[in-house]
């Protein structure tokens, strides 16, 4: 069974969705770069080992990433899952975990990489927004995409209401992506593309606002 380490920085609701999804893998640890991350308590309540590697204790990104990798490798992780982990990782760290490092981002990438995604989507007046799970590569939020979910943007949305609608979908697609990876139904191929042996399920179109 594959071993998974989850990295968080805050409340950890995506982490919680993974802990509660009965995944075909062993979640061996949750690591935070912040000692006061709420998600650490949630992980402990689920009986998961936790660790804190504070970025403040290291002189630069490379030193922090080296310390983080050492802790991750101590758990013999097959897959490293970023769940609201708000640190930019060095190229060296990303390359070390090539094909084994994934992230969830609150937008339909490649739109709205970076921060404040919901505010920017509202400002632009887009009618459809969403979330993305992708492999992490050295370019921020630009790695190969595993799965996305789209939601309508409503007339009276605020960043908070839109964020809640997107987060609900994050909690559905992240466990699915991890499940596929655990079962080796999807992977990163030699050309750096997402490959899969799953049958595609076309689903249906989201039209926003509706046609009627
Ligand atoms: C989530 O919305 C996640 O997509 C986002 O932070 C939130 C963490 O919430 N991640 C990023 O913005 C990464 N660039 P959570 O701690 O409740 O999972």
mmCIF file with all atom_site columns, C-alpha atoms and ligand atoms in Angstrom:
data_model
loop_
_atom_site.group_PDB
_atom_site.id
_atom_site.type_symbol
_atom_site.label_atom_id
_atom_site.label_alt_id
_atom_site.label_comp_id
_atom_site.label_asym_id
_atom_site.label_entity_id
_atom_site.label_seq_id
_atom_site.pdbx_PDB_ins_code
_atom_site.Cartn_x
_atom_site.Cartn_y
_atom_site.Cartn_z
_atom_site.occupancy
_atom_site.B_iso_or_equiv
_atom_site.pdbx_formal_charge
_atom_site.auth_seq_id
_atom_site.auth_comp_id
_atom_site.auth_asym_id
_atom_site.auth_atom_id
_atom_site.pdbx_PDB_model_num
ATOM   1   C CA . UNK A 1 1   ? 0.000   0.000  0.000   1.00 0.00 ? 1   UNK A CA 1
ATOM   2   C CA . UNK A 1 2   ? 1.395   3.416  -0.937  1.00 0.00 ? 2   UNK A CA 1
ATOM   3   C CA . UNK A 1 3   ? 2.383   5.782  1.830   1.00 0.00 ? 3   UNK A CA 1
ATOM   4   C CA . UNK A 1 4   ? 1.200   9.381  1.703   1.00 0.00 ? 4   UNK A CA 1
ATOM   5   C CA . UNK A 1 5   ? 2.419   12.483 3.472   1.00 0.00 ? 5   UNK A CA 1
ATOM   6   C CA . UNK A 1 6   ? 0.175   15.568 3.455   1.00 0.00 ? 6   UNK A CA 1
ATOM   7   C CA . UNK A 1 7   ? 1.618   19.075 3.780   1.00 0.00 ? 7   UNK A CA 1
ATOM   8   C CA . UNK A 1 8   ? -0.565  21.857 5.169   1.00 0.00 ? 8   UNK A CA 1
ATOM   9   C CA . UNK A 1 9   ? -0.258  25.442 6.388   1.00 0.00 ? 9   UNK A CA 1
ATOM   10  C CA . UNK A 1 10  ? -3.700  26.166 7.821   1.00 0.00 ? 10  UNK A CA 1
ATOM   11  C CA . UNK A 1 11  ? -7.153  24.851 8.616   1.00 0.00 ? 11  UNK A CA 1
ATOM   12  C CA . UNK A 1 12  ? -6.666  21.629 6.660   1.00 0.00 ? 12  UNK A CA 1
ATOM   13  C CA . UNK A 1 13  ? -10.153 21.024 5.301   1.00 0.00 ? 13  UNK A CA 1
ATOM   14  C CA . UNK A 1 14  ? -8.747  19.351 2.176   1.00 0.00 ? 14  UNK A CA 1
ATOM   15  C CA . UNK A 1 15  ? -6.514  17.241 4.385   1.00 0.00 ? 15  UNK A CA 1
ATOM   16  C CA . UNK A 1 16  ? -9.588  16.253 6.392   1.00 0.00 ? 16  UNK A CA 1
ATOM   17  C CA . UNK A 1 17  ? -11.438 15.255 3.222   1.00 0.00 ? 17  UNK A CA 1
ATOM   18  C CA . UNK A 1 18  ? -8.511  12.966 2.392   1.00 0.00 ? 18  UNK A CA 1
ATOM   19  C CA . UNK A 1 19  ? -8.381  11.493 5.889   1.00 0.00 ? 19  UNK A CA 1
ATOM   20  C CA . UNK A 1 20  ? -12.090 10.701 5.737   1.00 0.00 ? 20  UNK A CA 1
ATOM   21  C CA . UNK A 1 21  ? -12.191 9.346  2.189   1.00 0.00 ? 21  UNK A CA 1
ATOM   22  C CA . UNK A 1 22  ? -11.145 5.762  2.986   1.00 0.00 ? 22  UNK A CA 1
ATOM   23  C CA . UNK A 1 23  ? -8.398  5.898  0.373   1.00 0.00 ? 23  UNK A CA 1
ATOM   24  C CA . UNK A 1 24  ? -6.547  2.778  -0.746  1.00 0.00 ? 24  UNK A CA 1
ATOM   25  C CA . UNK A 1 25  ? -3.300  4.029  0.789   1.00 0.00 ? 25  UNK A CA 1
ATOM   26  C CA . UNK A 1 26  ? -1.779  4.768  4.170   1.00 0.00 ? 26  UNK A CA 1
ATOM   27  C CA . UNK A 1 27  ? -1.670  8.410  5.236   1.00 0.00 ? 27  UNK A CA 1
ATOM   28  C CA . UNK A 1 28  ? 1.461   8.233  7.371   1.00 0.00 ? 28  UNK A CA 1
ATOM   29  C CA . UNK A 1 29  ? 1.891   11.862 8.433   1.00 0.00 ? 29  UNK A CA 1
ATOM   30  C CA . UNK A 1 30  ? 0.698   15.432 8.195   1.00 0.00 ? 30  UNK A CA 1
ATOM   31  C CA . UNK A 1 31  ? 3.428   18.060 8.184   1.00 0.00 ? 31  UNK A CA 1
ATOM   32  C CA . UNK A 1 32  ? 2.890   21.802 8.626   1.00 0.00 ? 32  UNK A CA 1
ATOM   33  C CA . UNK A 1 33  ? 5.233   24.730 8.213   1.00 0.00 ? 33  UNK A CA 1
ATOM   34  C CA . UNK A 1 34  ? 3.169   26.516 10.887  1.00 0.00 ? 34  UNK A CA 1
ATOM   35  C CA . UNK A 1 35  ? 2.914   25.244 14.453  1.00 0.00 ? 35  UNK A CA 1
ATOM   36  C CA . UNK A 1 36  ? -0.536  26.815 14.907  1.00 0.00 ? 36  UNK A CA 1
ATOM   37  C CA . UNK A 1 37  ? -2.129  25.279 11.799  1.00 0.00 ? 37  UNK A CA 1
ATOM   38  C CA . UNK A 1 38  ? -5.624  24.136 12.792  1.00 0.00 ? 38  UNK A CA 1
ATOM   39  C CA . UNK A 1 39  ? -5.292  21.066 10.600  1.00 0.00 ? 39  UNK A CA 1
ATOM   40  C CA . UNK A 1 40  ? -2.672  19.586 12.924  1.00 0.00 ? 40  UNK A CA 1
ATOM   41  C CA . UNK A 1 41  ? -5.283  19.056 15.654  1.00 0.00 ? 41  UNK A CA 1
ATOM   42  C CA . UNK A 1 42  ? -7.674  17.490 13.162  1.00 0.00 ? 42  UNK A CA 1
ATOM   43  C CA . UNK A 1 43  ? -4.947  15.096 12.004  1.00 0.00 ? 43  UNK A CA 1
ATOM   44  C CA . UNK A 1 44  ? -4.125  14.135 15.595  1.00 0.00 ? 44  UNK A CA 1
ATOM   45  C CA . UNK A 1 45  ? -7.819  13.492 16.271  1.00 0.00 ? 45  UNK A CA 1
ATOM   46  C CA . UNK A 1 46  ? -7.694  11.036 13.372  1.00 0.00 ? 46  UNK A CA 1
ATOM   47  C CA . UNK A 1 47  ? -4.685  9.320  14.927  1.00 0.00 ? 47  UNK A CA 1
ATOM   48  C CA . UNK A 1 48  ? -2.254  10.541 12.261  1.00 0.00 ? 48  UNK A CA 1
ATOM   49  C CA . UNK A 1 49  ? 1.342   11.447 13.139  1.00 0.00 ? 49  UNK A CA 1
ATOM   50  C CA . UNK A 1 50  ? 2.088   15.153 12.807  1.00 0.00 ? 50  UNK A CA 1
ATOM   51  C CA . UNK A 1 51  ? 5.265   17.183 12.489  1.00 0.00 ? 51  UNK A CA 1
ATOM   52  C CA . UNK A 1 52  ? 6.100   20.872 12.227  1.00 0.00 ? 52  UNK A CA 1
ATOM   53  C CA . UNK A 1 53  ? 8.961   22.136 10.066  1.00 0.00 ? 53  UNK A CA 1
ATOM   54  C CA . UNK A 1 54  ? 8.859   25.906 10.478  1.00 0.00 ? 54  UNK A CA 1
ATOM   55  C CA . UNK A 1 55  ? 10.207  27.925 7.559   1.00 0.00 ? 55  UNK A CA 1
ATOM   56  C CA . UNK A 1 56  ? 11.207  30.567 10.099  1.00 0.00 ? 56  UNK A CA 1
ATOM   57  C CA . UNK A 1 57  ? 13.888  28.275 11.480  1.00 0.00 ? 57  UNK A CA 1
ATOM   58  C CA . UNK A 1 58  ? 15.839  28.218 8.224   1.00 0.00 ? 58  UNK A CA 1
ATOM   59  C CA . UNK A 1 59  ? 17.973  30.852 6.542   1.00 0.00 ? 59  UNK A CA 1
ATOM   60  C CA . UNK A 1 60  ? 16.604  30.349 3.045   1.00 0.00 ? 60  UNK A CA 1
ATOM   61  C CA . UNK A 1 61  ? 14.192  28.314 0.937   1.00 0.00 ? 61  UNK A CA 1
ATOM   62  C CA . UNK A 1 62  ? 16.805  25.702 0.037   1.00 0.00 ? 62  UNK A CA 1
ATOM   63  C CA . UNK A 1 63  ? 17.603  24.988 3.702   1.00 0.00 ? 63  UNK A CA 1
ATOM   64  C CA . UNK A 1 64  ? 13.905  24.795 4.602   1.00 0.00 ? 64  UNK A CA 1
ATOM   65  C CA . UNK A 1 65  ? 13.142  22.488 1.686   1.00 0.00 ? 65  UNK A CA 1
ATOM   66  C CA . UNK A 1 66  ? 16.071  20.213 2.577   1.00 0.00 ? 66  UNK A CA 1
ATOM   67  C CA . UNK A 1 67  ? 14.798  19.898 6.158   1.00 0.00 ? 67  UNK A CA 1
ATOM   68  C CA . UNK A 1 68  ? 11.262  19.282 4.919   1.00 0.00 ? 68  UNK A CA 1
ATOM   69  C CA . UNK A 1 69  ? 12.448  16.581 2.505   1.00 0.00 ? 69  UNK A CA 1
ATOM   70  C CA . UNK A 1 70  ? 14.337  14.875 5.292   1.00 0.00 ? 70  UNK A CA 1
ATOM   71  C CA . UNK A 1 71  ? 11.186  14.626 7.416   1.00 0.00 ? 71  UNK A CA 1
ATOM   72  C CA . UNK A 1 72  ? 9.088   13.472 4.436   1.00 0.00 ? 72  UNK A CA 1
ATOM   73  C CA . UNK A 1 73  ? 11.639  10.817 3.499   1.00 0.00 ? 73  UNK A CA 1
ATOM   74  C CA . UNK A 1 74  ? 11.726  9.637  7.116   1.00 0.00 ? 74  UNK A CA 1
ATOM   75  C CA . UNK A 1 75  ? 8.134   8.524  6.547   1.00 0.00 ? 75  UNK A CA 1
ATOM   76  C CA . UNK A 1 76  ? 9.137   6.770  3.281   1.00 0.00 ? 76  UNK A CA 1
ATOM   77  C CA . UNK A 1 77  ? 6.428   8.656  1.412   1.00 0.00 ? 77  UNK A CA 1
ATOM   78  C CA . UNK A 1 78  ? 5.456   7.445  -2.053  1.00 0.00 ? 78  UNK A CA 1
ATOM   79  C CA . UNK A 1 79  ? 3.239   10.465 -2.637  1.00 0.00 ? 79  UNK A CA 1
ATOM   80  C CA . UNK A 1 80  ? 3.457   14.009 -1.249  1.00 0.00 ? 80  UNK A CA 1
ATOM   81  C CA . UNK A 1 81  ? 0.142   15.852 -1.210  1.00 0.00 ? 81  UNK A CA 1
ATOM   82  C CA . UNK A 1 82  ? 0.031   19.639 -0.828  1.00 0.00 ? 82  UNK A CA 1
ATOM   83  C CA . UNK A 1 83  ? -3.254  20.629 0.817   1.00 0.00 ? 83  UNK A CA 1
ATOM   84  C CA . UNK A 1 84  ? -3.264  24.366 1.392   1.00 0.00 ? 84  UNK A CA 1
ATOM   85  C CA . UNK A 1 85  ? 0.520   24.382 1.794   1.00 0.00 ? 85  UNK A CA 1
ATOM   86  C CA . UNK A 1 86  ? 1.351   28.028 1.240   1.00 0.00 ? 86  UNK A CA 1
ATOM   87  C CA . UNK A 1 87  ? 5.115   27.933 0.609   1.00 0.00 ? 87  UNK A CA 1
ATOM   88  C CA . UNK A 1 88  ? 6.742   28.125 -2.793  1.00 0.00 ? 88  UNK A CA 1
ATOM   89  C CA . UNK A 1 89  ? 9.014   25.102 -3.174  1.00 0.00 ? 89  UNK A CA 1
ATOM   90  C CA . UNK A 1 90  ? 12.475  25.170 -4.759  1.00 0.00 ? 90  UNK A CA 1
ATOM   91  C CA . UNK A 1 91  ? 13.140  23.489 -8.100  1.00 0.00 ? 91  UNK A CA 1
ATOM   92  C CA . UNK A 1 92  ? 15.363  20.965 -6.314  1.00 0.00 ? 92  UNK A CA 1
ATOM   93  C CA . UNK A 1 93  ? 12.542  19.894 -4.012  1.00 0.00 ? 93  UNK A CA 1
ATOM   94  C CA . UNK A 1 94  ? 10.073  19.666 -6.881  1.00 0.00 ? 94  UNK A CA 1
ATOM   95  C CA . UNK A 1 95  ? 12.458  17.582 -9.016  1.00 0.00 ? 95  UNK A CA 1
ATOM   96  C CA . UNK A 1 96  ? 13.167  15.223 -6.112  1.00 0.00 ? 96  UNK A CA 1
ATOM   97  C CA . UNK A 1 97  ? 9.474   14.283 -5.991  1.00 0.00 ? 97  UNK A CA 1
ATOM   98  C CA . UNK A 1 98  ? 8.800   14.340 -9.734  1.00 0.00 ? 98  UNK A CA 1
ATOM   99  C CA . UNK A 1 99  ? 5.548   12.528 -10.475 1.00 0.00 ? 99  UNK A CA 1
ATOM   100 C CA . UNK A 1 100 ? 4.930   12.064 -6.740  1.00 0.00 ? 100 UNK A CA 1
ATOM   101 C CA . UNK A 1 101 ? 4.052   15.628 -5.711  1.00 0.00 ? 101 UNK A CA 1
ATOM   102 C CA . UNK A 1 102 ? 0.558   17.020 -6.252  1.00 0.00 ? 102 UNK A CA 1
ATOM   103 C CA . UNK A 1 103 ? -1.279  20.205 -5.330  1.00 0.00 ? 103 UNK A CA 1
ATOM   104 C CA . UNK A 1 104 ? -4.827  21.515 -5.220  1.00 0.00 ? 104 UNK A CA 1
ATOM   105 C CA . UNK A 1 105 ? -5.416  25.052 -6.430  1.00 0.00 ? 105 UNK A CA 1
ATOM   106 C CA . UNK A 1 106 ? -8.621  27.121 -6.104  1.00 0.00 ? 106 UNK A CA 1
ATOM   107 C CA . UNK A 1 107 ? -9.094  28.072 -9.757  1.00 0.00 ? 107 UNK A CA 1
ATOM   108 C CA . UNK A 1 108 ? -9.498  26.527 -13.175 1.00 0.00 ? 108 UNK A CA 1
ATOM   109 C CA . UNK A 1 109 ? -5.824  26.592 -14.102 1.00 0.00 ? 109 UNK A CA 1
ATOM   110 C CA . UNK A 1 110 ? -4.168  27.979 -16.152 1.00 0.00 ? 110 UNK A CA 1
ATOM   111 C CA . UNK A 1 111 ? -6.478  30.851 -15.176 1.00 0.00 ? 111 UNK A CA 1
ATOM   112 C CA . UNK A 1 112 ? -5.650  32.548 -11.882 1.00 0.00 ? 112 UNK A CA 1
ATOM   113 C CA . UNK A 1 113 ? -2.399  30.976 -10.789 1.00 0.00 ? 113 UNK A CA 1
ATOM   114 C CA . UNK A 1 114 ? -1.093  32.436 -7.526  1.00 0.00 ? 114 UNK A CA 1
ATOM   115 C CA . UNK A 1 115 ? -3.166  33.957 -4.747  1.00 0.00 ? 115 UNK A CA 1
ATOM   116 C CA . UNK A 1 116 ? -6.547  35.738 -4.342  1.00 0.00 ? 116 UNK A CA 1
ATOM   117 C CA . UNK A 1 117 ? -8.091  33.579 -7.063  1.00 0.00 ? 117 UNK A CA 1
ATOM   118 C CA . UNK A 1 118 ? -11.735 34.151 -6.059  1.00 0.00 ? 118 UNK A CA 1
ATOM   119 C CA . UNK A 1 119 ? -11.368 37.935 -5.838  1.00 0.00 ? 119 UNK A CA 1
ATOM   120 C CA . UNK A 1 120 ? -9.731  38.031 -9.271  1.00 0.00 ? 120 UNK A CA 1
ATOM   121 C CA . UNK A 1 121 ? -12.383 35.790 -10.834 1.00 0.00 ? 121 UNK A CA 1
ATOM   122 C CA . UNK A 1 122 ? -15.148 38.042 -9.467  1.00 0.00 ? 122 UNK A CA 1
ATOM   123 C CA . UNK A 1 123 ? -13.366 41.158 -10.653 1.00 0.00 ? 123 UNK A CA 1
ATOM   124 C CA . UNK A 1 124 ? -13.096 39.733 -14.177 1.00 0.00 ? 124 UNK A CA 1
ATOM   125 C CA . UNK A 1 125 ? -16.786 38.784 -14.239 1.00 0.00 ? 125 UNK A CA 1
ATOM   126 C CA . UNK A 1 126 ? -16.159 35.177 -15.295 1.00 0.00 ? 126 UNK A CA 1
ATOM   127 C CA . UNK A 1 127 ? -19.263 33.005 -15.167 1.00 0.00 ? 127 UNK A CA 1
ATOM   128 C CA . UNK A 1 128 ? -17.480 29.740 -14.402 1.00 0.00 ? 128 UNK A CA 1
ATOM   129 C CA . UNK A 1 129 ? -14.744 29.215 -11.813 1.00 0.00 ? 129 UNK A CA 1
ATOM   130 C CA . UNK A 1 130 ? -13.441 26.144 -10.036 1.00 0.00 ? 130 UNK A CA 1
ATOM   131 C CA . UNK A 1 131 ? -10.497 24.138 -8.785  1.00 0.00 ? 131 UNK A CA 1
ATOM   132 C CA . UNK A 1 132 ? -7.669  22.012 -10.121 1.00 0.00 ? 132 UNK A CA 1
ATOM   133 C CA . UNK A 1 133 ? -5.513  19.137 -8.913  1.00 0.00 ? 133 UNK A CA 1
ATOM   134 C CA . UNK A 1 134 ? -2.161  19.032 -10.697 1.00 0.00 ? 134 UNK A CA 1
ATOM   135 C CA . UNK A 1 135 ? 1.311   17.550 -10.502 1.00 0.00 ? 135 UNK A CA 1
ATOM   136 C CA . UNK A 1 136 ? 3.762   20.091 -9.159  1.00 0.00 ? 136 UNK A CA 1
ATOM   137 C CA . UNK A 1 137 ? 6.512   21.248 -11.524 1.00 0.00 ? 137 UNK A CA 1
ATOM   138 C CA . UNK A 1 138 ? 9.019   24.073 -11.042 1.00 0.00 ? 138 UNK A CA 1
ATOM   139 C CA . UNK A 1 139 ? 6.710   26.710 -12.603 1.00 0.00 ? 139 UNK A CA 1
ATOM   140 C CA . UNK A 1 140 ? 4.122   27.818 -10.033 1.00 0.00 ? 140 UNK A CA 1
ATOM   141 C CA . UNK A 1 141 ? 0.655   26.301 -10.551 1.00 0.00 ? 141 UNK A CA 1
ATOM   142 C CA . UNK A 1 142 ? 1.558   25.201 -14.076 1.00 0.00 ? 142 UNK A CA 1
ATOM   143 C CA . UNK A 1 143 ? 2.016   21.430 -13.733 1.00 0.00 ? 143 UNK A CA 1
ATOM   144 C CA . UNK A 1 144 ? 0.085   18.753 -15.640 1.00 0.00 ? 144 UNK A CA 1
ATOM   145 C CA . UNK A 1 145 ? -3.572  18.647 -14.659 1.00 0.00 ? 145 UNK A CA 1
ATOM   146 C CA . UNK A 1 146 ? -5.151  15.533 -13.114 1.00 0.00 ? 146 UNK A CA 1
ATOM   147 C CA . UNK A 1 147 ? -8.723  16.692 -12.529 1.00 0.00 ? 147 UNK A CA 1
ATOM   148 C CA . UNK A 1 148 ? -10.756 19.904 -12.401 1.00 0.00 ? 148 UNK A CA 1
ATOM   149 C CA . UNK A 1 149 ? -14.206 20.856 -11.146 1.00 0.00 ? 149 UNK A CA 1
ATOM   150 C CA . UNK A 1 150 ? -16.170 23.857 -12.374 1.00 0.00 ? 150 UNK A CA 1
ATOM   151 C CA . UNK A 1 151 ? -18.800 25.853 -10.489 1.00 0.00 ? 151 UNK A CA 1
ATOM   152 C CA . UNK A 1 152 ? -21.085 28.686 -11.604 1.00 0.00 ? 152 UNK A CA 1
ATOM   153 C CA . UNK A 1 153 ? -20.287 32.203 -10.447 1.00 0.00 ? 153 UNK A CA 1
ATOM   154 C CA . UNK A 1 154 ? -23.519 33.783 -9.207  1.00 0.00 ? 154 UNK A CA 1
ATOM   155 C CA . UNK A 1 155 ? -24.571 37.438 -9.435  1.00 0.00 ? 155 UNK A CA 1
ATOM   156 C CA . UNK A 1 156 ? -24.411 38.093 -5.714  1.00 0.00 ? 156 UNK A CA 1
ATOM   157 C CA . UNK A 1 157 ? -21.265 36.101 -4.998  1.00 0.00 ? 157 UNK A CA 1
ATOM   158 C CA . UNK A 1 158 ? -18.647 37.451 -2.642  1.00 0.00 ? 158 UNK A CA 1
ATOM   159 C CA . UNK A 1 159 ? -15.147 35.982 -2.408  1.00 0.00 ? 159 UNK A CA 1
ATOM   160 C CA . UNK A 1 160 ? -16.382 34.062 0.648   1.00 0.00 ? 160 UNK A CA 1
ATOM   161 C CA . UNK A 1 161 ? -19.468 32.563 -1.006  1.00 0.00 ? 161 UNK A CA 1
ATOM   162 C CA . UNK A 1 162 ? -17.573 31.673 -4.175  1.00 0.00 ? 162 UNK A CA 1
ATOM   163 C CA . UNK A 1 163 ? -14.723 30.205 -2.169  1.00 0.00 ? 163 UNK A CA 1
ATOM   164 C CA . UNK A 1 164 ? -17.171 28.001 -0.232  1.00 0.00 ? 164 UNK A CA 1
ATOM   165 C CA . UNK A 1 165 ? -18.697 26.696 -3.481  1.00 0.00 ? 165 UNK A CA 1
ATOM   166 C CA . UNK A 1 166 ? -15.247 25.928 -4.895  1.00 0.00 ? 166 UNK A CA 1
ATOM   167 C CA . UNK A 1 167 ? -14.048 24.355 -1.637  1.00 0.00 ? 167 UNK A CA 1
ATOM   168 C CA . UNK A 1 168 ? -16.977 21.941 -1.684  1.00 0.00 ? 168 UNK A CA 1
ATOM   169 C CA . UNK A 1 169 ? -15.712 20.691 -5.048  1.00 0.00 ? 169 UNK A CA 1
ATOM   170 C CA . UNK A 1 170 ? -12.088 20.600 -3.846  1.00 0.00 ? 170 UNK A CA 1
ATOM   171 C CA . UNK A 1 171 ? -13.196 18.122 -1.210  1.00 0.00 ? 171 UNK A CA 1
ATOM   172 C CA . UNK A 1 172 ? -14.606 15.880 -3.951  1.00 0.00 ? 172 UNK A CA 1
ATOM   173 C CA . UNK A 1 173 ? -11.853 16.003 -6.554  1.00 0.00 ? 173 UNK A CA 1
ATOM   174 C CA . UNK A 1 174 ? -8.787  15.755 -4.288  1.00 0.00 ? 174 UNK A CA 1
ATOM   175 C CA . UNK A 1 175 ? -9.711  12.352 -2.824  1.00 0.00 ? 175 UNK A CA 1
ATOM   176 C CA . UNK A 1 176 ? -10.530 11.161 -6.350  1.00 0.00 ? 176 UNK A CA 1
ATOM   177 C CA . UNK A 1 177 ? -7.137  12.217 -7.722  1.00 0.00 ? 177 UNK A CA 1
ATOM   178 C CA . UNK A 1 178 ? -5.293  10.594 -4.809  1.00 0.00 ? 178 UNK A CA 1
ATOM   179 C CA . UNK A 1 179 ? -7.338  7.409  -5.229  1.00 0.00 ? 179 UNK A CA 1
ATOM   180 C CA . UNK A 1 180 ? -6.345  7.183  -8.913  1.00 0.00 ? 180 UNK A CA 1
ATOM   181 C CA . UNK A 1 181 ? -2.680  7.704  -8.056  1.00 0.00 ? 181 UNK A CA 1
ATOM   182 C CA . UNK A 1 182 ? -2.791  5.110  -5.281  1.00 0.00 ? 182 UNK A CA 1
ATOM   183 C CA . UNK A 1 183 ? -4.312  2.582  -7.656  1.00 0.00 ? 183 UNK A CA 1
ATOM   184 C CA . UNK A 1 184 ? -1.812  3.575  -10.390 1.00 0.00 ? 184 UNK A CA 1
ATOM   185 C CA . UNK A 1 185 ? -4.694  4.440  -12.705 1.00 0.00 ? 185 UNK A CA 1
ATOM   186 C CA . UNK A 1 186 ? -3.044  7.782  -13.547 1.00 0.00 ? 186 UNK A CA 1
ATOM   187 C CA . UNK A 1 187 ? 0.619   8.779  -13.600 1.00 0.00 ? 187 UNK A CA 1
ATOM   188 C CA . UNK A 1 188 ? 3.084   11.310 -15.009 1.00 0.00 ? 188 UNK A CA 1
ATOM   189 C CA . UNK A 1 189 ? 4.637   9.886  -18.167 1.00 0.00 ? 189 UNK A CA 1
ATOM   190 C CA . UNK A 1 190 ? 8.175   10.313 -19.546 1.00 0.00 ? 190 UNK A CA 1
ATOM   191 C CA . UNK A 1 191 ? 7.076   13.346 -21.591 1.00 0.00 ? 191 UNK A CA 1
ATOM   192 C CA . UNK A 1 192 ? 5.731   15.014 -18.467 1.00 0.00 ? 192 UNK A CA 1
ATOM   193 C CA . UNK A 1 193 ? 2.073   14.487 -19.383 1.00 0.00 ? 193 UNK A CA 1
ATOM   194 C CA . UNK A 1 194 ? -0.678  12.925 -17.354 1.00 0.00 ? 194 UNK A CA 1
ATOM   195 C CA . UNK A 1 195 ? -1.329  9.388  -18.590 1.00 0.00 ? 195 UNK A CA 1
ATOM   196 C CA . UNK A 1 196 ? -4.216  7.181  -17.549 1.00 0.00 ? 196 UNK A CA 1
ATOM   197 C CA . UNK A 1 197 ? -5.622  3.715  -18.087 1.00 0.00 ? 197 UNK A CA 1
ATOM   198 C CA . UNK A 1 198 ? -9.091  4.727  -16.919 1.00 0.00 ? 198 UNK A CA 1
ATOM   199 C CA . UNK A 1 199 ? -12.122 4.899  -19.153 1.00 0.00 ? 199 UNK A CA 1
ATOM   200 C CA . UNK A 1 200 ? -13.070 8.530  -19.688 1.00 0.00 ? 200 UNK A CA 1
ATOM   201 C CA . UNK A 1 201 ? -16.445 9.645  -18.419 1.00 0.00 ? 201 UNK A CA 1
ATOM   202 C CA . UNK A 1 202 ? -17.598 12.663 -20.405 1.00 0.00 ? 202 UNK A CA 1
ATOM   203 C CA . UNK A 1 203 ? -20.101 14.036 -17.857 1.00 0.00 ? 203 UNK A CA 1
ATOM   204 C CA . UNK A 1 204 ? -22.173 16.995 -18.979 1.00 0.00 ? 204 UNK A CA 1
ATOM   205 C CA . UNK A 1 205 ? -21.625 20.682 -19.745 1.00 0.00 ? 205 UNK A CA 1
ATOM   206 C CA . UNK A 1 206 ? -21.921 23.396 -17.117 1.00 0.00 ? 206 UNK A CA 1
ATOM   207 C CA . UNK A 1 207 ? -23.612 26.482 -18.609 1.00 0.00 ? 207 UNK A CA 1
ATOM   208 C CA . UNK A 1 208 ? -23.585 29.563 -16.427 1.00 0.00 ? 208 UNK A CA 1
ATOM   209 C CA . UNK A 1 209 ? -25.947 31.357 -16.089 1.00 0.00 ? 209 UNK A CA 1
ATOM   210 C CA . UNK A 1 210 ? -28.338 28.628 -17.212 1.00 0.00 ? 210 UNK A CA 1
ATOM   211 C CA . UNK A 1 211 ? -29.983 28.676 -20.647 1.00 0.00 ? 211 UNK A CA 1
ATOM   212 C CA . UNK A 1 212 ? -33.606 28.934 -19.484 1.00 0.00 ? 212 UNK A CA 1
HETATM 213 C C1 . LIG B 2 .   ? -7.773  25.619 -0.423  1.00 0.00 ? 1   LIG B C1 1
HETATM 214 O O1 . LIG B 2 .   ? -8.780  26.368 -1.043  1.00 0.00 ? 1   LIG B O1 1
HETATM 215 C C2 . LIG B 2 .   ? -6.666  25.314 -1.418  1.00 0.00 ? 1   LIG B C2 1
HETATM 216 O O2 . LIG B 2 .   ? -7.131  25.099 -2.721  1.00 0.00 ? 1   LIG B O2 1
HETATM 217 C C3 . LIG B 2 .   ? -5.847  26.569 -1.345  1.00 0.00 ? 1   LIG B C3 1
HETATM 218 O O3 . LIG B 2 .   ? -5.836  26.922 0.002   1.00 0.00 ? 1   LIG B O3 1
HETATM 219 C C4 . LIG B 2 .   ? -7.034  26.451 0.622   1.00 0.00 ? 1   LIG B C4 1
HETATM 220 C C5 . LIG B 2 .   ? -6.628  25.626 1.811   1.00 0.00 ? 1   LIG B C5 1
HETATM 221 O O4 . LIG B 2 .   ? -7.762  25.263 2.558   1.00 0.00 ? 1   LIG B O4 1
HETATM 222 N N1 . LIG B 2 .   ? -4.528  26.369 -1.846  1.00 0.00 ? 1   LIG B N1 1
HETATM 223 C C6 . LIG B 2 .   ? -3.839  27.300 -2.487  1.00 0.00 ? 1   LIG B C6 1
HETATM 224 O O5 . LIG B 2 .   ? -4.237  28.431 -2.657  1.00 0.00 ? 1   LIG B O5 1
HETATM 225 C C7 . LIG B 2 .   ? -2.473  26.854 -2.951  1.00 0.00 ? 1   LIG B C7 1
HETATM 226 N N2 . LIG B 2 .   ? -1.905  27.838 -3.819  1.00 0.00 ? 1   LIG B N2 1
HETATM 227 P P1 . LIG B 2 .   ? -7.702  24.044 3.559   1.00 0.00 ? 1   LIG B P1 1
HETATM 228 O O6 . LIG B 2 .   ? -6.502  24.301 4.481   1.00 0.00 ? 1   LIG B O6 1
HETATM 229 O O7 . LIG B 2 .   ? -8.989  24.112 4.294   1.00 0.00 ? 1   LIG B O7 1
HETATM 230 O O8 . LIG B 2 .   ? -7.538  22.788 2.755   1.00 0.00 ? 1   LIG B O8 1
#
